[in-house]
């Protein structure tokens, strides 16, 4: 390695956006990356499809959260409801205080539930159903989101598990009701822009399919993170 080479050691990048980046002659040792990977080539090999194939092999049900038709979306939500029920059962077995504990700087279990309520409010109640201000005081945006007037961000809140689950159950019921009535025409449509409604997501039109896929992905991935951290907390 030359003296003028860029050295990144013992570095953590959270919420990083890397696009059109080239690392030439790089040495990657003991590197861990989690996130959305698209068109990423290492030594001439696009690793995105390889990673997806391996993750699908580890969890064959993972393909269900990438549905293409209304029945598929209903089956995906069935799966997520079942898996989250199992995860909540594990959480209830822990002392309540641990559910506010962060593992390795990540969200606590309660914060994860609050964030998923925010995701439903943003992409289902606001983007699809057209409510310009669907927010609950316990909603929790992602950490890197800019403060936005009208959108709550109370990181100091410490609701009980039952309080967080009451909000969570209500928002999951919203998704359940929507996908149960979902038609091919609705799935192929775009949302109606919210005229003059600043906030998140931006008041523009989105494909309904895209909005639903975002929610499914949030639900699937954050349950994995929650399971990972609950296992650590259970050992302590």
CSV table of C-alpha atoms in Angstrom, one decimal:
chain,number,residue,atom,x,y,z
A,1,UNK,CA,0.0,0.0,0.0
A,2,UNK,CA,1.4,3.4,-1.0
A,3,UNK,CA,1.9,6.2,1.5
A,4,UNK,CA,-0.8,8.3,-0.1
A,5,UNK,CA,-3.4,5.6,-0.1
A,6,UNK,CA,-6.7,6.3,1.6
A,7,UNK,CA,-6.9,4.3,4.8
A,8,UNK,CA,-10.3,3.5,6.4
A,9,UNK,CA,-9.8,1.5,9.6
A,10,UNK,CA,-12.2,0.9,12.4
A,11,UNK,CA,-14.9,3.0,10.6
A,12,UNK,CA,-18.6,2.7,10.8
A,13,UNK,CA,-20.8,4.2,8.1
A,14,UNK,CA,-24.5,4.3,9.0
A,15,UNK,CA,-27.1,5.4,6.4
A,16,UNK,CA,-24.3,5.9,3.8
A,17,UNK,CA,-25.3,6.5,0.2
A,18,UNK,CA,-22.6,5.3,-2.2
A,19,UNK,CA,-23.4,5.7,-5.9
A,20,UNK,CA,-21.1,5.7,-9.0
A,21,UNK,CA,-18.1,4.8,-6.7
A,22,UNK,CA,-15.0,3.0,-8.0
A,23,UNK,CA,-12.5,1.4,-5.6
A,24,UNK,CA,-9.4,0.5,-7.6
A,25,UNK,CA,-6.7,-1.7,-6.2
A,26,UNK,CA,-8.6,-1.9,-2.9
A,27,UNK,CA,-7.9,-4.2,0.0
A,28,UNK,CA,-11.0,-5.2,1.9
A,29,UNK,CA,-10.3,-7.1,5.1
A,30,UNK,CA,-12.8,-7.9,7.9
A,31,UNK,CA,-15.5,-5.8,6.1
A,32,UNK,CA,-19.2,-6.1,6.9
A,33,UNK,CA,-21.9,-4.5,4.7
A,34,UNK,CA,-25.6,-4.6,5.3
A,35,UNK,CA,-28.1,-2.7,3.1
A,36,UNK,CA,-29.5,-2.4,-0.4
A,37,UNK,CA,-27.0,-3.7,-3.0
A,38,UNK,CA,-27.7,-3.0,-6.7
A,39,UNK,CA,-25.1,-3.2,-9.6
A,40,UNK,CA,-22.2,-3.8,-7.3
A,41,UNK,CA,-19.3,-5.6,-9.0
A,42,UNK,CA,-16.3,-7.0,-7.2
A,43,UNK,CA,-13.4,-8.1,-9.5
A,44,UNK,CA,-15.8,-8.0,-12.4
A,45,UNK,CA,-18.6,-10.1,-10.7
A,46,UNK,CA,-22.0,-8.5,-10.0
A,47,UNK,CA,-22.5,-9.7,-6.4
A,48,UNK,CA,-26.2,-8.6,-6.0
A,49,UNK,CA,-27.8,-11.7,-7.7
A,50,UNK,CA,-25.4,-13.9,-5.8
A,51,UNK,CA,-26.3,-12.4,-2.5
A,52,UNK,CA,-30.0,-12.6,-3.2
A,53,UNK,CA,-29.7,-16.3,-4.3
A,54,UNK,CA,-27.9,-17.1,-1.0
A,55,UNK,CA,-30.4,-15.3,1.1
A,56,UNK,CA,-33.3,-17.1,-0.6
A,57,UNK,CA,-31.5,-20.4,0.0
A,58,UNK,CA,-31.2,-19.6,3.7
A,59,UNK,CA,-34.9,-18.6,3.9
A,60,UNK,CA,-37.0,-20.1,1.1
A,61,UNK,CA,-40.0,-18.0,2.3
A,62,UNK,CA,-38.0,-14.8,1.5
A,63,UNK,CA,-39.3,-14.9,-2.1
A,64,UNK,CA,-42.9,-14.5,-0.7
A,65,UNK,CA,-42.1,-10.9,0.3
A,66,UNK,CA,-41.4,-10.0,-3.4
A,67,UNK,CA,-44.9,-10.7,-4.7
A,68,UNK,CA,-46.3,-9.8,-8.1
A,69,UNK,CA,-50.0,-10.1,-7.8
A,70,UNK,CA,-52.7,-9.4,-5.1
A,71,UNK,CA,-52.8,-13.0,-3.9
A,72,UNK,CA,-49.1,-12.8,-3.5
A,73,UNK,CA,-49.3,-9.7,-1.4
A,74,UNK,CA,-51.9,-11.3,0.8
A,75,UNK,CA,-49.7,-14.4,1.3
A,76,UNK,CA,-46.7,-12.2,2.1
A,77,UNK,CA,-48.7,-10.4,4.8
A,78,UNK,CA,-49.9,-13.7,6.2
A,79,UNK,CA,-46.2,-14.7,6.5
A,80,UNK,CA,-45.1,-11.5,8.1
A,81,UNK,CA,-48.0,-11.6,10.6
A,82,UNK,CA,-47.0,-15.1,11.6
A,83,UNK,CA,-43.3,-14.4,12.0
A,84,UNK,CA,-43.9,-11.2,13.9
A,85,UNK,CA,-46.2,-13.0,16.3
A,86,UNK,CA,-43.3,-15.4,17.0
A,87,UNK,CA,-40.9,-12.5,17.5
A,88,UNK,CA,-43.2,-10.7,19.9
A,89,UNK,CA,-43.5,-13.9,21.9
A,90,UNK,CA,-39.8,-14.0,22.3
A,91,UNK,CA,-39.7,-10.3,23.3
A,92,UNK,CA,-42.4,-10.9,26.0
A,93,UNK,CA,-40.1,-13.5,27.6
A,94,UNK,CA,-37.5,-10.8,28.4
A,95,UNK,CA,-37.5,-8.3,31.2
A,96,UNK,CA,-39.4,-5.2,30.0
A,97,UNK,CA,-36.4,-2.9,30.5
A,98,UNK,CA,-34.3,-4.9,28.0
A,99,UNK,CA,-36.8,-4.1,25.3
A,100,UNK,CA,-35.5,-0.5,25.5
A,101,UNK,CA,-31.9,-1.6,25.2
A,102,UNK,CA,-29.8,-1.0,22.1
A,103,UNK,CA,-27.5,-3.7,20.8
A,104,UNK,CA,-24.4,-2.5,19.1
A,105,UNK,CA,-26.0,1.0,18.5
A,106,UNK,CA,-29.1,-0.3,16.7
A,107,UNK,CA,-32.7,0.4,17.6
A,108,UNK,CA,-34.2,-1.2,20.6
A,109,UNK,CA,-37.1,-3.6,20.1
A,110,UNK,CA,-39.6,-0.9,21.1
A,111,UNK,CA,-38.0,1.6,18.7
A,112,UNK,CA,-38.2,-1.0,15.9
A,113,UNK,CA,-42.0,-1.4,16.5
A,114,UNK,CA,-42.3,2.4,16.5
A,115,UNK,CA,-40.4,2.7,13.2
A,116,UNK,CA,-42.6,0.1,11.5
A,117,UNK,CA,-45.6,2.1,12.5
A,118,UNK,CA,-44.0,5.1,10.9
A,119,UNK,CA,-43.4,3.1,7.7
A,120,UNK,CA,-47.0,2.1,7.5
A,121,UNK,CA,-48.2,5.6,8.1
A,122,UNK,CA,-45.8,6.9,5.4
A,123,UNK,CA,-46.4,4.5,2.6
A,124,UNK,CA,-49.9,3.1,3.3
A,125,UNK,CA,-51.9,5.7,5.1
A,126,UNK,CA,-50.3,8.8,3.5
A,127,UNK,CA,-49.0,7.7,0.1
A,128,UNK,CA,-51.7,5.2,-0.8
A,129,UNK,CA,-54.7,6.2,1.3
A,130,UNK,CA,-54.1,9.9,1.0
A,131,UNK,CA,-54.0,11.0,4.6
A,132,UNK,CA,-51.6,14.0,4.6
A,133,UNK,CA,-50.9,13.7,8.4
A,134,UNK,CA,-51.3,10.1,9.4
A,135,UNK,CA,-48.7,10.3,12.2
A,136,UNK,CA,-48.9,9.0,15.8
A,137,UNK,CA,-46.8,10.7,18.5
A,138,UNK,CA,-44.9,7.4,18.9
A,139,UNK,CA,-44.0,7.1,15.2
A,140,UNK,CA,-40.2,7.0,14.7
A,141,UNK,CA,-38.6,7.9,11.4
A,142,UNK,CA,-35.1,6.6,10.4
A,143,UNK,CA,-32.3,8.4,12.2
A,144,UNK,CA,-30.8,10.1,9.1
A,145,UNK,CA,-34.1,11.7,8.1
A,146,UNK,CA,-34.1,15.5,8.4
A,147,UNK,CA,-36.4,16.9,11.0
A,148,UNK,CA,-39.7,17.6,9.2
A,149,UNK,CA,-42.5,19.8,10.6
A,150,UNK,CA,-45.4,17.7,11.7
A,151,UNK,CA,-43.6,14.4,11.8
A,152,UNK,CA,-42.8,13.2,15.3
A,153,UNK,CA,-39.4,12.1,16.3
A,154,UNK,CA,-39.3,11.5,20.1
A,155,UNK,CA,-36.3,9.3,20.7
A,156,UNK,CA,-36.7,9.9,24.5
A,157,UNK,CA,-40.1,8.2,24.6
A,158,UNK,CA,-40.2,5.0,26.6
A,159,UNK,CA,-43.6,3.4,25.9
A,160,UNK,CA,-44.3,0.0,27.4
A,161,UNK,CA,-44.4,-3.0,25.1
A,162,UNK,CA,-48.2,-3.1,25.3
A,163,UNK,CA,-48.4,0.6,24.3
A,164,UNK,CA,-46.1,0.1,21.4
A,165,UNK,CA,-48.0,-3.1,20.3
A,166,UNK,CA,-51.3,-1.3,20.5
A,167,UNK,CA,-50.1,1.2,17.9
A,168,UNK,CA,-48.4,-1.6,15.9
A,169,UNK,CA,-51.6,-3.8,15.9
A,170,UNK,CA,-53.7,-0.9,14.6
A,171,UNK,CA,-51.2,-0.1,11.8
A,172,UNK,CA,-50.9,-3.8,10.9
A,173,UNK,CA,-54.7,-4.0,10.7
A,174,UNK,CA,-54.6,-1.1,8.2
A,175,UNK,CA,-52.3,-3.1,5.9
A,176,UNK,CA,-54.3,-6.3,6.4
A,177,UNK,CA,-57.5,-4.5,5.3
A,178,UNK,CA,-55.9,-3.0,2.3
A,179,UNK,CA,-54.2,-6.1,0.9
A,180,UNK,CA,-57.3,-8.2,1.6
A,181,UNK,CA,-59.3,-5.9,-0.8
A,182,UNK,CA,-56.4,-5.4,-3.3
A,183,UNK,CA,-57.2,-5.9,-6.9
A,184,UNK,CA,-55.1,-6.2,-10.0
A,185,UNK,CA,-56.2,-2.7,-11.1
A,186,UNK,CA,-55.3,-1.1,-7.8
A,187,UNK,CA,-51.9,-2.8,-7.8
A,188,UNK,CA,-51.2,-1.5,-11.3
A,189,UNK,CA,-52.2,2.0,-10.5
A,190,UNK,CA,-50.3,5.0,-9.2
A,191,UNK,CA,-51.1,6.9,-6.0
A,192,UNK,CA,-52.9,10.3,-6.2
A,193,UNK,CA,-50.5,13.1,-5.3
A,194,UNK,CA,-51.2,15.0,-2.1
A,195,UNK,CA,-51.6,18.6,-3.3
A,196,UNK,CA,-49.7,21.0,-1.1
A,197,UNK,CA,-49.0,18.4,1.6
A,198,UNK,CA,-45.4,18.8,2.5
A,199,UNK,CA,-43.7,16.0,4.4
A,200,UNK,CA,-42.6,12.4,3.8
A,201,UNK,CA,-42.9,10.8,1.4
A,202,UNK,CA,-42.9,13.7,-0.9
A,203,UNK,CA,-46.3,14.7,-2.2
A,204,UNK,CA,-45.9,13.1,-5.6
A,205,UNK,CA,-47.4,10.1,-7.3
A,206,UNK,CA,-45.9,6.6,-6.6
A,207,UNK,CA,-46.7,3.2,-8.0
A,208,UNK,CA,-48.9,1.4,-5.5
A,209,UNK,CA,-46.8,-1.7,-6.1
A,210,UNK,CA,-43.7,0.1,-5.0
A,211,UNK,CA,-45.3,1.5,-1.9
A,212,UNK,CA,-46.4,-2.0,-0.8
A,213,UNK,CA,-43.0,-3.5,-1.6
A,214,UNK,CA,-41.4,-0.9,0.6
A,215,UNK,CA,-43.6,-1.9,3.6
A,216,UNK,CA,-43.0,-5.6,3.0
A,217,UNK,CA,-39.3,-5.1,2.9
A,218,UNK,CA,-39.3,-2.9,6.0
A,219,UNK,CA,-41.3,-5.6,7.9
A,220,UNK,CA,-39.1,-8.5,6.7
A,221,UNK,CA,-35.7,-6.9,7.3
A,222,UNK,CA,-36.5,-5.3,10.7
A,223,UNK,CA,-37.8,-8.5,12.0
A,224,UNK,CA,-34.5,-10.1,11.2
A,225,UNK,CA,-32.7,-7.3,13.0
A,226,UNK,CA,-35.0,-7.7,16.0
A,227,UNK,CA,-34.5,-11.4,16.1
A,228,UNK,CA,-30.7,-10.9,16.0
A,229,UNK,CA,-30.7,-8.4,18.9
A,230,UNK,CA,-33.3,-10.3,21.0
A,231,UNK,CA,-31.0,-13.3,20.9
A,232,UNK,CA,-28.1,-11.2,22.2
A,233,UNK,CA,-30.3,-9.7,25.0
A,234,UNK,CA,-31.5,-13.2,26.0
A,235,UNK,CA,-27.9,-14.3,26.5
A,236,UNK,CA,-27.0,-11.3,28.8
